[in-house]
């Protein structure tokens, strides 16, 4: 999706002089850095001078979030995310993004208690699926994201059917994310094995519903259209930083 297709280029160029400061809540650093890089890349498409929105990233130790996710303790997770947001507010952030899918199980609590506007990744992804005319999508992500139905309600509301892999494939993807991508110990045979599994599914597109998955998967190696949640969030954050008329999802 092109930024230019949403906002007139002339408006973006003028807005580069008064961009909002983006706060990034870093749950897992791999996904957060990919998203930050996409913000810079989007700016470079408009202005080759190197100008891009200011952004500040804050990270608590990942284990503090991981423990909440394992327990499905969304209240504690939301409190920890909002603690991070308050620190970002102190350094001048105007709004925040959370480049991590699974914590969006707590998005209602986060939005309710956040001192800053929070961009809702799940809604952005569903809107993109609708924009591209997909009617049946395969959702990949952590086992909880897939089997917990994180995307079900918002996709169903747009008459898009969410699919998830079988239990054994979900286990493989969970292992890949937790034990290989996050600690940077990727085994190519694991990646290829899952790739072969995914190619068997009859779907219009694949949602990479974990911000680490774009490290190993894309349209070329999956052989299907891909909705890259990491880069999509970065693109939207850039647009929102540049356009006063665009509201956060």
PDB file of C-alpha atoms in Angstrom, residues 11-160:
ATOM      1  CA  UNK A  11       0.146  17.533   1.645  1.00  0.00           C
ATOM      2  CA  UNK A  12       2.772  15.043   2.830  1.00  0.00           C
ATOM      3  CA  UNK A  13       5.656  17.214   1.639  1.00  0.00           C
ATOM      4  CA  UNK A  14       4.311  20.262   3.476  1.00  0.00           C
ATOM      5  CA  UNK A  15       3.577  18.125   6.529  1.00  0.00           C
ATOM      6  CA  UNK A  16       7.194  16.958   6.703  1.00  0.00           C
ATOM      7  CA  UNK A  17       7.903  20.334   8.279  1.00  0.00           C
ATOM      8  CA  UNK A  18       5.557  19.687  11.234  1.00  0.00           C
ATOM      9  CA  UNK A  19       5.504  15.948  11.805  1.00  0.00           C
ATOM     10  CA  UNK A  20       4.193  14.373  14.979  1.00  0.00           C
ATOM     11  CA  UNK A  21       6.591  12.550  17.303  1.00  0.00           C
ATOM     12  CA  UNK A  22       5.925   8.789  17.212  1.00  0.00           C
ATOM     13  CA  UNK A  23       6.223   6.720  20.371  1.00  0.00           C
ATOM     14  CA  UNK A  24       7.051   3.038  19.841  1.00  0.00           C
ATOM     15  CA  UNK A  25       6.272   0.545  22.600  1.00  0.00           C
ATOM     16  CA  UNK A  26       8.919  -2.131  22.078  1.00  0.00           C
ATOM     17  CA  UNK A  27       7.491  -5.499  23.132  1.00  0.00           C
ATOM     18  CA  UNK A  28       9.922  -7.533  21.029  1.00  0.00           C
ATOM     19  CA  UNK A  29      12.803  -5.564  19.586  1.00  0.00           C
ATOM     20  CA  UNK A  30      12.912  -7.441  16.272  1.00  0.00           C
ATOM     21  CA  UNK A  31       9.416  -6.290  15.325  1.00  0.00           C
ATOM     22  CA  UNK A  32       9.833  -2.800  16.771  1.00  0.00           C
ATOM     23  CA  UNK A  33      13.006  -2.170  14.763  1.00  0.00           C
ATOM     24  CA  UNK A  34      11.455  -3.467  11.539  1.00  0.00           C
ATOM     25  CA  UNK A  35       8.558  -1.084  12.077  1.00  0.00           C
ATOM     26  CA  UNK A  36      10.848   1.865  12.831  1.00  0.00           C
ATOM     27  CA  UNK A  37      12.834   1.122   9.688  1.00  0.00           C
ATOM     28  CA  UNK A  38       9.618   1.181   7.646  1.00  0.00           C
ATOM     29  CA  UNK A  39       8.796   4.659   8.997  1.00  0.00           C
ATOM     30  CA  UNK A  40      12.175   5.914   7.785  1.00  0.00           C
ATOM     31  CA  UNK A  41      11.756   4.127   4.443  1.00  0.00           C
ATOM     32  CA  UNK A  42       8.365   5.746   3.855  1.00  0.00           C
ATOM     33  CA  UNK A  43       9.811   9.188   4.551  1.00  0.00           C
ATOM     34  CA  UNK A  44      12.670   8.538   2.124  1.00  0.00           C
ATOM     35  CA  UNK A  45      10.164   7.893  -0.672  1.00  0.00           C
ATOM     36  CA  UNK A  46       8.853  11.433  -0.231  1.00  0.00           C
ATOM     37  CA  UNK A  47      11.956  13.394   0.770  1.00  0.00           C
ATOM     38  CA  UNK A  48      15.457  12.193  -0.098  1.00  0.00           C
ATOM     39  CA  UNK A  49      17.081  14.665   2.312  1.00  0.00           C
ATOM     40  CA  UNK A  50      16.868  12.165   5.181  1.00  0.00           C
ATOM     41  CA  UNK A  51      14.059  13.941   7.017  1.00  0.00           C
ATOM     42  CA  UNK A  52      11.607  11.668   8.830  1.00  0.00           C
ATOM     43  CA  UNK A  53       9.321  11.882  11.868  1.00  0.00           C
ATOM     44  CA  UNK A  54      10.989  11.884  15.249  1.00  0.00           C
ATOM     45  CA  UNK A  55      10.365   8.612  17.038  1.00  0.00           C
ATOM     46  CA  UNK A  56      11.311   7.269  20.422  1.00  0.00           C
ATOM     47  CA  UNK A  57      11.313   3.588  21.308  1.00  0.00           C
ATOM     48  CA  UNK A  58      10.976   2.274  24.846  1.00  0.00           C
ATOM     49  CA  UNK A  59      11.486  -1.329  25.932  1.00  0.00           C
ATOM     50  CA  UNK A  60      10.978  -3.095  29.207  1.00  0.00           C
ATOM     51  CA  UNK A  61      12.640  -6.485  29.463  1.00  0.00           C
ATOM     52  CA  UNK A  62      10.654  -8.869  27.248  1.00  0.00           C
ATOM     53  CA  UNK A  63      10.143 -11.379  30.059  1.00  0.00           C
ATOM     54  CA  UNK A  64       7.848  -8.892  31.832  1.00  0.00           C
ATOM     55  CA  UNK A  65       5.457  -8.996  28.881  1.00  0.00           C
ATOM     56  CA  UNK A  66       5.987 -12.692  28.182  1.00  0.00           C
ATOM     57  CA  UNK A  67       4.888 -13.688  31.683  1.00  0.00           C
ATOM     58  CA  UNK A  68       1.649 -11.701  31.302  1.00  0.00           C
ATOM     59  CA  UNK A  69       0.955 -13.268  27.910  1.00  0.00           C
ATOM     60  CA  UNK A  70       1.530 -16.806  29.172  1.00  0.00           C
ATOM     61  CA  UNK A  71      -0.940 -16.170  32.022  1.00  0.00           C
ATOM     62  CA  UNK A  72      -3.316 -14.249  29.711  1.00  0.00           C
ATOM     63  CA  UNK A  73      -3.162 -11.521  32.328  1.00  0.00           C
ATOM     64  CA  UNK A  74      -4.308  -8.689  30.092  1.00  0.00           C
ATOM     65  CA  UNK A  75      -4.786  -6.243  32.965  1.00  0.00           C
ATOM     66  CA  UNK A  76      -1.144  -6.523  34.028  1.00  0.00           C
ATOM     67  CA  UNK A  77       0.022  -6.410  30.421  1.00  0.00           C
ATOM     68  CA  UNK A  78      -2.030  -3.275  29.737  1.00  0.00           C
ATOM     69  CA  UNK A  79      -0.626  -1.655  32.875  1.00  0.00           C
ATOM     70  CA  UNK A  80       2.931  -2.413  31.758  1.00  0.00           C
ATOM     71  CA  UNK A  81       2.281  -1.081  28.245  1.00  0.00           C
ATOM     72  CA  UNK A  82       0.734   2.094  29.678  1.00  0.00           C
ATOM     73  CA  UNK A  83       3.754   2.525  31.941  1.00  0.00           C
ATOM     74  CA  UNK A  84       5.884   2.486  28.805  1.00  0.00           C
ATOM     75  CA  UNK A  85       3.515   4.943  27.111  1.00  0.00           C
ATOM     76  CA  UNK A  86       3.773   7.378  30.026  1.00  0.00           C
ATOM     77  CA  UNK A  87       7.560   7.346  29.664  1.00  0.00           C
ATOM     78  CA  UNK A  88       7.200   8.023  25.939  1.00  0.00           C
ATOM     79  CA  UNK A  89       4.830  10.889  26.707  1.00  0.00           C
ATOM     80  CA  UNK A  90       7.492  12.480  28.919  1.00  0.00           C
ATOM     81  CA  UNK A  91       9.969  12.616  26.031  1.00  0.00           C
ATOM     82  CA  UNK A  92       7.467  14.265  23.706  1.00  0.00           C
ATOM     83  CA  UNK A  93       5.636  11.492  21.853  1.00  0.00           C
ATOM     84  CA  UNK A  94       2.329  12.658  20.349  1.00  0.00           C
ATOM     85  CA  UNK A  95       0.885   9.173  19.797  1.00  0.00           C
ATOM     86  CA  UNK A  96       2.045   5.578  20.105  1.00  0.00           C
ATOM     87  CA  UNK A  97       2.193   2.361  18.138  1.00  0.00           C
ATOM     88  CA  UNK A  98       2.645  -1.150  19.508  1.00  0.00           C
ATOM     89  CA  UNK A  99       4.463  -3.293  16.900  1.00  0.00           C
ATOM     90  CA  UNK A 100       3.331  -6.596  18.376  1.00  0.00           C
ATOM     91  CA  UNK A 101       0.113  -8.458  17.601  1.00  0.00           C
ATOM     92  CA  UNK A 102      -0.557 -10.623  20.669  1.00  0.00           C
ATOM     93  CA  UNK A 103      -0.609  -7.706  23.176  1.00  0.00           C
ATOM     94  CA  UNK A 104      -3.572  -6.348  21.213  1.00  0.00           C
ATOM     95  CA  UNK A 105      -5.731  -8.777  23.186  1.00  0.00           C
ATOM     96  CA  UNK A 106      -5.444  -5.973  25.759  1.00  0.00           C
ATOM     97  CA  UNK A 107      -5.977  -3.068  23.341  1.00  0.00           C
ATOM     98  CA  UNK A 108      -9.277  -1.927  24.889  1.00  0.00           C
ATOM     99  CA  UNK A 109      -7.655  -1.669  28.323  1.00  0.00           C
ATOM    100  CA  UNK A 110      -4.603   0.036  26.847  1.00  0.00           C
ATOM    101  CA  UNK A 111      -6.684   2.614  24.976  1.00  0.00           C
ATOM    102  CA  UNK A 112      -8.779   3.285  28.073  1.00  0.00           C
ATOM    103  CA  UNK A 113      -5.778   3.994  30.296  1.00  0.00           C
ATOM    104  CA  UNK A 114      -3.238   5.452  27.875  1.00  0.00           C
ATOM    105  CA  UNK A 115      -2.432   9.175  28.175  1.00  0.00           C
ATOM    106  CA  UNK A 116      -1.723   9.211  24.416  1.00  0.00           C
ATOM    107  CA  UNK A 117      -3.620   8.078  21.345  1.00  0.00           C
ATOM    108  CA  UNK A 118      -2.821   4.465  20.438  1.00  0.00           C
ATOM    109  CA  UNK A 119      -2.937   3.155  16.870  1.00  0.00           C
ATOM    110  CA  UNK A 120      -4.885  -0.129  16.746  1.00  0.00           C
ATOM    111  CA  UNK A 121      -2.882  -2.542  14.599  1.00  0.00           C
ATOM    112  CA  UNK A 122      -5.687  -5.102  14.320  1.00  0.00           C
ATOM    113  CA  UNK A 123      -8.125  -2.606  12.786  1.00  0.00           C
ATOM    114  CA  UNK A 124      -5.518  -1.373  10.308  1.00  0.00           C
ATOM    115  CA  UNK A 125      -4.838  -4.917   9.127  1.00  0.00           C
ATOM    116  CA  UNK A 126      -8.539  -5.703   8.714  1.00  0.00           C
ATOM    117  CA  UNK A 127      -9.050  -2.492   6.733  1.00  0.00           C
ATOM    118  CA  UNK A 128      -6.175  -3.445   4.447  1.00  0.00           C
ATOM    119  CA  UNK A 129      -7.634  -6.913   3.848  1.00  0.00           C
ATOM    120  CA  UNK A 130     -10.943  -5.307   2.942  1.00  0.00           C
ATOM    121  CA  UNK A 131      -9.252  -2.728   0.697  1.00  0.00           C
ATOM    122  CA  UNK A 132      -7.539  -5.496  -1.253  1.00  0.00           C
ATOM    123  CA  UNK A 133     -10.775  -7.447  -1.622  1.00  0.00           C
ATOM    124  CA  UNK A 134      -9.708 -10.553   0.280  1.00  0.00           C
ATOM    125  CA  UNK A 135     -12.536 -12.833   1.396  1.00  0.00           C
ATOM    126  CA  UNK A 136     -10.544 -15.632   3.061  1.00  0.00           C
ATOM    127  CA  UNK A 137      -7.241 -15.067   4.859  1.00  0.00           C
ATOM    128  CA  UNK A 138      -4.862 -17.339   6.743  1.00  0.00           C
ATOM    129  CA  UNK A 139      -3.723 -15.806  10.035  1.00  0.00           C
ATOM    130  CA  UNK A 140      -0.202 -16.643  11.192  1.00  0.00           C
ATOM    131  CA  UNK A 141       1.297 -15.545  14.494  1.00  0.00           C
ATOM    132  CA  UNK A 142       1.916 -16.791  17.984  1.00  0.00           C
ATOM    133  CA  UNK A 143      -0.172 -19.781  18.974  1.00  0.00           C
ATOM    134  CA  UNK A 144      -2.329 -17.518  21.137  1.00  0.00           C
ATOM    135  CA  UNK A 145      -2.899 -15.047  18.299  1.00  0.00           C
ATOM    136  CA  UNK A 146      -3.939 -17.859  15.971  1.00  0.00           C
ATOM    137  CA  UNK A 147      -5.967 -20.092  18.266  1.00  0.00           C
ATOM    138  CA  UNK A 148      -7.223 -17.286  20.504  1.00  0.00           C
ATOM    139  CA  UNK A 149      -8.968 -15.628  17.557  1.00  0.00           C
ATOM    140  CA  UNK A 150      -7.332 -12.212  17.842  1.00  0.00           C
ATOM    141  CA  UNK A 151      -8.457 -11.257  14.325  1.00  0.00           C
ATOM    142  CA  UNK A 152     -11.767 -13.131  14.212  1.00  0.00           C
ATOM    143  CA  UNK A 153     -14.204 -10.434  15.277  1.00  0.00           C
ATOM    144  CA  UNK A 154     -12.777  -7.594  13.219  1.00  0.00           C
ATOM    145  CA  UNK A 155     -12.402  -9.738  10.077  1.00  0.00           C
ATOM    146  CA  UNK A 156     -15.861 -11.279  10.406  1.00  0.00           C
ATOM    147  CA  UNK A 157     -17.336  -7.783  10.728  1.00  0.00           C
ATOM    148  CA  UNK A 158     -15.993  -7.099   7.231  1.00  0.00           C
ATOM    149  CA  UNK A 159     -17.256 -10.418   5.826  1.00  0.00           C
ATOM    150  CA  UNK A 160     -13.730 -11.803   5.660  1.00  0.00           C
TER     151      UNK A 160
END
